[in-house]
Structures are given as structure tokens and as C-alpha cells.
XYZ file of N, CA and C in Angstrom:
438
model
N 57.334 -123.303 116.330
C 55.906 -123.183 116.513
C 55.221 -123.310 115.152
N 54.101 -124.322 115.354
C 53.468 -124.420 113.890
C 52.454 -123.322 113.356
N 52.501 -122.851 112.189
C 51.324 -121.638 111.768
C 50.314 -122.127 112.127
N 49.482 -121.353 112.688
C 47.822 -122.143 112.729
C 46.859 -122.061 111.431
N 46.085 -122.834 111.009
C 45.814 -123.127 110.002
C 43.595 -123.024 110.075
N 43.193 -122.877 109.282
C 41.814 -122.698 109.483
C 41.186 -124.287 108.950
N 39.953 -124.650 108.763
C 39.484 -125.745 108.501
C 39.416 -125.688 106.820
N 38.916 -124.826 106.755
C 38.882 -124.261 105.150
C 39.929 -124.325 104.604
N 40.977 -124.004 105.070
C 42.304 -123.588 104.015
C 42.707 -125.212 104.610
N 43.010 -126.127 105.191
C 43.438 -127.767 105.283
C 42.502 -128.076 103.948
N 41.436 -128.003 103.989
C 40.562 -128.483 102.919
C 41.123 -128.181 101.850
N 41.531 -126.721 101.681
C 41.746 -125.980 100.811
C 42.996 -127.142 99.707
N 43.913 -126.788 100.616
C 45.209 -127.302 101.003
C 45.275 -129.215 100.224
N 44.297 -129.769 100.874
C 43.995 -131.281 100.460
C 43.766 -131.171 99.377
N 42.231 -130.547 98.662
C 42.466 -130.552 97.204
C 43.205 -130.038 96.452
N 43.861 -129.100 96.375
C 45.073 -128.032 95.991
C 46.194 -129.114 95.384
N 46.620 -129.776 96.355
C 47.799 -130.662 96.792
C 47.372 -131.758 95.843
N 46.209 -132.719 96.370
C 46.004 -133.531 95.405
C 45.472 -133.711 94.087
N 44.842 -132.233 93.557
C 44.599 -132.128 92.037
C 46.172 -132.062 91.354
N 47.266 -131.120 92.033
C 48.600 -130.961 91.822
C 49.260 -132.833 91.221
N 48.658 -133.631 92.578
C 49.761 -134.773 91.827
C 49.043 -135.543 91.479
N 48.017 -135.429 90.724
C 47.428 -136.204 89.045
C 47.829 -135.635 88.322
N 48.182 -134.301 87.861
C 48.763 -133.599 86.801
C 50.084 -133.504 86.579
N 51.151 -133.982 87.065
C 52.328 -134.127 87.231
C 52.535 -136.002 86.551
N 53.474 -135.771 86.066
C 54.203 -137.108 85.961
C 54.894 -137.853 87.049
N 54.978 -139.404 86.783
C 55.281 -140.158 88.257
C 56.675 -140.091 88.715
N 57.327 -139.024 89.713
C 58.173 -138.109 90.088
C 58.000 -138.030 91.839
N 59.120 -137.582 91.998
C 59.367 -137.585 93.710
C 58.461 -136.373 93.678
N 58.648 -135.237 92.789
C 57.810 -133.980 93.172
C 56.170 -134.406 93.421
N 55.988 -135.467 92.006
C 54.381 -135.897 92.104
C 53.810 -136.350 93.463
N 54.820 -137.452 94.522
C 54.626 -138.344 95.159
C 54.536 -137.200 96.477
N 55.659 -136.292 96.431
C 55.751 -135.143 97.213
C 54.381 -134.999 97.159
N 53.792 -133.716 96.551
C 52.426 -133.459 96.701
C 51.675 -134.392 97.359
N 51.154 -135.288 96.158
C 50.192 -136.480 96.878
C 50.644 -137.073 98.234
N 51.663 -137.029 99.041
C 52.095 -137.339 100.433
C 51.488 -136.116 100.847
N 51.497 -134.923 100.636
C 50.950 -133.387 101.865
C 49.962 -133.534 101.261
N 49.222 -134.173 100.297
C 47.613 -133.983 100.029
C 46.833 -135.077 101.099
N 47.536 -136.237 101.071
C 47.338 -137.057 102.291
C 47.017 -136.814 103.655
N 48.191 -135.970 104.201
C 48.317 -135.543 105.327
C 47.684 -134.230 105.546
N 47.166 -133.238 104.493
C 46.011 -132.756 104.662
C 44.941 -133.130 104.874
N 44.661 -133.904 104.206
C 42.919 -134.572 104.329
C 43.144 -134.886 105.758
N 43.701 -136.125 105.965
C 43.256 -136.584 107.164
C 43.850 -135.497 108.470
N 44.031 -134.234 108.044
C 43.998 -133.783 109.148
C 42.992 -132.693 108.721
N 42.549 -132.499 107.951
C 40.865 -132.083 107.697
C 39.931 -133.140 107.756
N 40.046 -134.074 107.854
C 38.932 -135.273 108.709
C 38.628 -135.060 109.837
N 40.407 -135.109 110.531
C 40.171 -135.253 112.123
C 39.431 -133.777 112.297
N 39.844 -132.501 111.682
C 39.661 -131.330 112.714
C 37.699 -131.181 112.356
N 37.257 -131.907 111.244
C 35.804 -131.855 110.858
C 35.331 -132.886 112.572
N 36.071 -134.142 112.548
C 35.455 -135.017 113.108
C 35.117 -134.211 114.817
N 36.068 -133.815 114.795
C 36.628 -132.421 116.070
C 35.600 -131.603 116.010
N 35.059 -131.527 115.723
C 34.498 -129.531 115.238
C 35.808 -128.506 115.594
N 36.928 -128.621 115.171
C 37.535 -127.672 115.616
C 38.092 -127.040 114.486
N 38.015 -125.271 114.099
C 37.845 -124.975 113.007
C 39.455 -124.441 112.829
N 40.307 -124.528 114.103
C 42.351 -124.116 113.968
C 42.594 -125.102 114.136
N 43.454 -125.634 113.366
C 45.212 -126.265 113.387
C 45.418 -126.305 114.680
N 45.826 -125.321 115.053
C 46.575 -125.229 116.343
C 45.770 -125.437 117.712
N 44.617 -125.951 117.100
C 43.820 -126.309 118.385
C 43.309 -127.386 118.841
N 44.387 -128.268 118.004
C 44.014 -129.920 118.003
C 45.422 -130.507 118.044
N 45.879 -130.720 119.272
C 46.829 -131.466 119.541
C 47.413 -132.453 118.872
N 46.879 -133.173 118.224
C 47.187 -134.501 117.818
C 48.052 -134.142 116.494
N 47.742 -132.606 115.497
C 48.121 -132.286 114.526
C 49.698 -131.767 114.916
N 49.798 -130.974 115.605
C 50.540 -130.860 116.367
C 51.680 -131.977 116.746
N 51.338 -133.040 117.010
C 52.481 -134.163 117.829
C 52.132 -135.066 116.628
N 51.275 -135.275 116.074
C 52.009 -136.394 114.842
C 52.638 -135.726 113.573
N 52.171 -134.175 113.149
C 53.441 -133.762 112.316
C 53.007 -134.502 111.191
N 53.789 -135.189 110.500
C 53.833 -135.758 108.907
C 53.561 -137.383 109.406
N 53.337 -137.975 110.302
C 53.371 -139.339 110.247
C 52.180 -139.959 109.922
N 51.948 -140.319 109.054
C 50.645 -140.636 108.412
C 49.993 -141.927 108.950
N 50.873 -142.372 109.407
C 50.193 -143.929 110.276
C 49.358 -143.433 111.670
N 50.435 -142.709 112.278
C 49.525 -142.105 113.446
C 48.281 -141.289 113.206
N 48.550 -140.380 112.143
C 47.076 -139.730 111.899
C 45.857 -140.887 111.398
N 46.211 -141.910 110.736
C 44.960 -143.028 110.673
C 44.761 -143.924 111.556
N 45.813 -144.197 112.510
C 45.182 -144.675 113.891
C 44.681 -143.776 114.839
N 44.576 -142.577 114.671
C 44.000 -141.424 115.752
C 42.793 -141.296 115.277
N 42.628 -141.855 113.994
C 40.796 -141.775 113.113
C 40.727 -143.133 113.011
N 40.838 -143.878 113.569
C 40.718 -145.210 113.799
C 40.299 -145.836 112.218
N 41.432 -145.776 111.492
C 40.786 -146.232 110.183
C 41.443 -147.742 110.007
N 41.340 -148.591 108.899
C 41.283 -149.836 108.478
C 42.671 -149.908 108.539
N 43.636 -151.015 109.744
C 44.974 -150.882 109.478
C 45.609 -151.408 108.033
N 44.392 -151.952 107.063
C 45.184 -151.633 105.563
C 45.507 -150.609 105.298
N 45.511 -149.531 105.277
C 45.797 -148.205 105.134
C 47.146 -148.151 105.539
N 47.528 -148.203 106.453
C 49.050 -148.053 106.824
C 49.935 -148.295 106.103
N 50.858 -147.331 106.152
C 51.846 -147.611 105.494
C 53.130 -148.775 106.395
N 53.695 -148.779 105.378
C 54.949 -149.962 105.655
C 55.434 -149.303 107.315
N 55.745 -149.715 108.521
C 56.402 -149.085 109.483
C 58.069 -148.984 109.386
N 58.666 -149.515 108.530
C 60.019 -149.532 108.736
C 60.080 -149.549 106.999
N 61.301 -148.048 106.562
C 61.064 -148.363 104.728
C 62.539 -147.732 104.780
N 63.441 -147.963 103.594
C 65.234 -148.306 103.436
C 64.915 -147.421 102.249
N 66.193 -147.076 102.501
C 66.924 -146.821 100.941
C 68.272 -147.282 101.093
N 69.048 -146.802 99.871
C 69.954 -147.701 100.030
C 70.717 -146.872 100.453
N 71.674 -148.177 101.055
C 72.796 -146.969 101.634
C 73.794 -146.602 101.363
N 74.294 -145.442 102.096
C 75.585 -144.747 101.838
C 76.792 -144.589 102.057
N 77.505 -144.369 101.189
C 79.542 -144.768 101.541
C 79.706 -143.939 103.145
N 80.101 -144.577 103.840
C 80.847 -143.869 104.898
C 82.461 -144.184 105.228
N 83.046 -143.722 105.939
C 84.374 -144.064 106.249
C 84.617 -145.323 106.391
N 84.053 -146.468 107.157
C 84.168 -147.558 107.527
C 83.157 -148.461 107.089
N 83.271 -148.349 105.603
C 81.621 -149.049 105.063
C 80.883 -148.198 104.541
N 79.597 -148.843 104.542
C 77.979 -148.212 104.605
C 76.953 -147.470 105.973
N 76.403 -146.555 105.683
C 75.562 -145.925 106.292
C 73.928 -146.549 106.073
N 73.234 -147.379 106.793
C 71.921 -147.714 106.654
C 71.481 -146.094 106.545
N 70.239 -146.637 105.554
C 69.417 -145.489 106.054
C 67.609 -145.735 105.833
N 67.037 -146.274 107.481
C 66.012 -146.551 107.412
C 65.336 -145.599 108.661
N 63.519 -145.302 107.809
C 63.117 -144.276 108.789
C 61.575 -144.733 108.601
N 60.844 -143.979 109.547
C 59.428 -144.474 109.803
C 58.359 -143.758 108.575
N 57.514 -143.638 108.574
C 56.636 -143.411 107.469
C 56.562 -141.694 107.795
N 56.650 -141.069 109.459
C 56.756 -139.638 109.082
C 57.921 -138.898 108.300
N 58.322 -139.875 107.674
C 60.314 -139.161 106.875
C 60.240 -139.348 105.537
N 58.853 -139.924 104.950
C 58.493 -140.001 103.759
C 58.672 -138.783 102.980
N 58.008 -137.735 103.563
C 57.962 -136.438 102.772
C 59.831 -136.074 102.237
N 60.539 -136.187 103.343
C 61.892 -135.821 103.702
C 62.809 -136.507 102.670
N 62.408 -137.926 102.336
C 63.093 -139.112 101.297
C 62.927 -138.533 99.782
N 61.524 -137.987 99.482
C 61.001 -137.666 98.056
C 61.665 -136.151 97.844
N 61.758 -135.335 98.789
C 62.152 -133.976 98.787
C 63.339 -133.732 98.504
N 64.106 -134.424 99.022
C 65.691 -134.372 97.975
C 66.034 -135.715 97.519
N 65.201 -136.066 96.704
C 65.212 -136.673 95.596
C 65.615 -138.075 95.798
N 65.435 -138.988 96.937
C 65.452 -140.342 97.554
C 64.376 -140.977 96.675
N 65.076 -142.362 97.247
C 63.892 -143.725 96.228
C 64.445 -144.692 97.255
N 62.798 -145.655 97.753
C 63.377 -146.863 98.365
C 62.858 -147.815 97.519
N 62.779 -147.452 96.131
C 62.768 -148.347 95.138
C 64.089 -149.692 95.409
N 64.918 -149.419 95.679
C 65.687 -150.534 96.019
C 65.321 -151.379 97.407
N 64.649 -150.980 98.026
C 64.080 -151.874 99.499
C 62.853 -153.175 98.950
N 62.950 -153.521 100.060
C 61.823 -154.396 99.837
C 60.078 -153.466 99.608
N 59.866 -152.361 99.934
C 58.708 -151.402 99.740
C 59.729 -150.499 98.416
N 58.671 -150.661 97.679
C 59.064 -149.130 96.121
C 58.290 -148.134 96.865
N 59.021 -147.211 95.529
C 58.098 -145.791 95.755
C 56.604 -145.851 95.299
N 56.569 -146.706 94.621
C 55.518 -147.089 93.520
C 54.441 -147.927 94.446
N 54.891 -148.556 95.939
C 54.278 -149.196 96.986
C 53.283 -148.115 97.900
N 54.025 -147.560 98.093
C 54.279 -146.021 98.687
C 52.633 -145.651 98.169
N 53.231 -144.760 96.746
C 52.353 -144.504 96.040
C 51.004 -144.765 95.970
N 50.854 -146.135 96.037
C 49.526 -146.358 95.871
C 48.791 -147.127 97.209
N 49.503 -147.085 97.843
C 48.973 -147.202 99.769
C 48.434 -145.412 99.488
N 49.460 -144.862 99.613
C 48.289 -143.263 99.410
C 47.707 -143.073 98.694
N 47.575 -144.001 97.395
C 46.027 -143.075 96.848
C 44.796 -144.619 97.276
N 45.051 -144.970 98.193
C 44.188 -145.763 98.508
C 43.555 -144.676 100.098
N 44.546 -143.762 100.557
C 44.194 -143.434 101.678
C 43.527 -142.129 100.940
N 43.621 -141.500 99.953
C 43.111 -140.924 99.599
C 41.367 -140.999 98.990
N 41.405 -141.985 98.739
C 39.756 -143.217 98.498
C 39.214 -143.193 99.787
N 39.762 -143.474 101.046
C 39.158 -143.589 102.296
C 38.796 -142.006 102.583
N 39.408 -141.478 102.579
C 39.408 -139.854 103.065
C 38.099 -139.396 102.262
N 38.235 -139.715 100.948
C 36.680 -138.644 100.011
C 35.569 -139.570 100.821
N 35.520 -140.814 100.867
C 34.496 -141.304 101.579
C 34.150 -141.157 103.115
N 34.883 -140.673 103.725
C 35.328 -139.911 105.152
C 34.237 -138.512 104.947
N 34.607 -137.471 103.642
C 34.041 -136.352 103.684
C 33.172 -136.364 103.387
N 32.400 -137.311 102.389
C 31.006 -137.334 102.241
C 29.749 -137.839 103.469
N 30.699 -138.085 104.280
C 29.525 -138.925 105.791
C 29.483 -137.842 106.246
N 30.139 -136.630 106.108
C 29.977 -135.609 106.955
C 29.450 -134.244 106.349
């Protein structure tokens, strides 16, 4: 069950998160942050766009979780924004070979957190990177209409 969360503290939470990864060097921890500063905002967009002032009272936060593509098609934003749908790293020794290891844009957080890079794929981290601070540009202009 997810904590329920207030409108204020997501806000809170968005800038918190994203003042955190400008001050950091360019690092999975940095990219970490700025990925949950992401996925704060736009789920302090949606719950503004909502009037709904809990977390837990907006479904959509709920069932998309960390996937950041779904939260900008649920705010119907510019499908430039999206991230890559299918992103690799490289893979790993298994018994009989290699282990692929490819996952959707909600496993982003999960890749940077113990210390993954799909710097070797056809998308970098550095791709990554700056698709979110482009979604982060859409989002401040999101909060000022409102």
C-alpha cells in the first residue's frame, strides 16, 4: 500500500529532489534524484490539474508508479517528451551465455539505483538525462498556467 501523500509535500518533494540534482555531479545518484524530481512534478501537475489535494486519491498515481511515459500521456503532453520505450544495458554472464537485460522507462529509477548504465545501448544515460530535464522545462511551465 502506497503512503498517501499531500499536494504540498509532492511539490515539496519536486523541488527538494530537483534542486538536489543540480548540485550533485553527473552520477547515477544525480540522475537518481532528477528521475523522482520528474516523477514528482508531474504527479503534482496531475493532482493540481485534479484539484485533488492526496496521493492516494488519484488513481492514476497509484497504477503508473514510476513510469514516466504514462504519467505524460495521462497529462496529455508533447510525445517529445517521452522517453525511449524500450532501453538495454548490457548484458550479463549466465550459465548458457548472456542474460539480456531490457526494461521500460518505469525501471529507470531501479537501473541508476544500483549503479546500472545503458550507456552501452543505443540510448546513454546522458540521453536519459536530458529527455528529463527537458520534462522538467515542460512541468515549470505546466505550474505557472496554474
Amino acid at each position: 500500500m502506497a503512503i498517501p501523500f499531500t499536494d504540498r509535500e509532492m511539490e515539496k518533494a519536486w523541488r527538494d529532489n530537483l534542486l538536489a540534482s543540480y548540485n550533485t555531479q553527473r552520477t547515477n545518484a544525480h540522475r537518481l534524484l532528477l528521475f523522482y524530481a520528474v516523477e514528482c512534478g508531474l504527479k503534482f501537475v496531475l493532482m493540481r490539474r485534479r484539484k485533488i489535494k492526496r496521493s492516494d486519491l488519484c488513481a492514476e498515481i497509484a497504477e503508473y508508479q514510476h513510469d514516466i511515459n504514462r504519467l505524460l500521456r495521462c497529462l496529455s503532453s508533447n510525445t517529445d517528451l517521452r522517453l525511449p520505450e524500450q532501453i538495454s544495458m548490457k548484458p550479463i554472464k549466465a550459465k548458457n551465455g548472456y542474460d539480456e537485460r531490457k526494461f521500460t522507462p518505469g525501471d529507470i529509477n531501479q537501473m541508476w539505483r544500483y549503479g546500472g548504465s545503458c550507456s552501452l545501448a543505443d540510448v546513454t544515460d546522458q540521453d536519459i538525462e536530458s529527455k528529463l530535464l527537458e520534462i522538467v522545462e515542460w512541468i515549470k511551465k505546466e505550474l505557472r498556467k496554474s
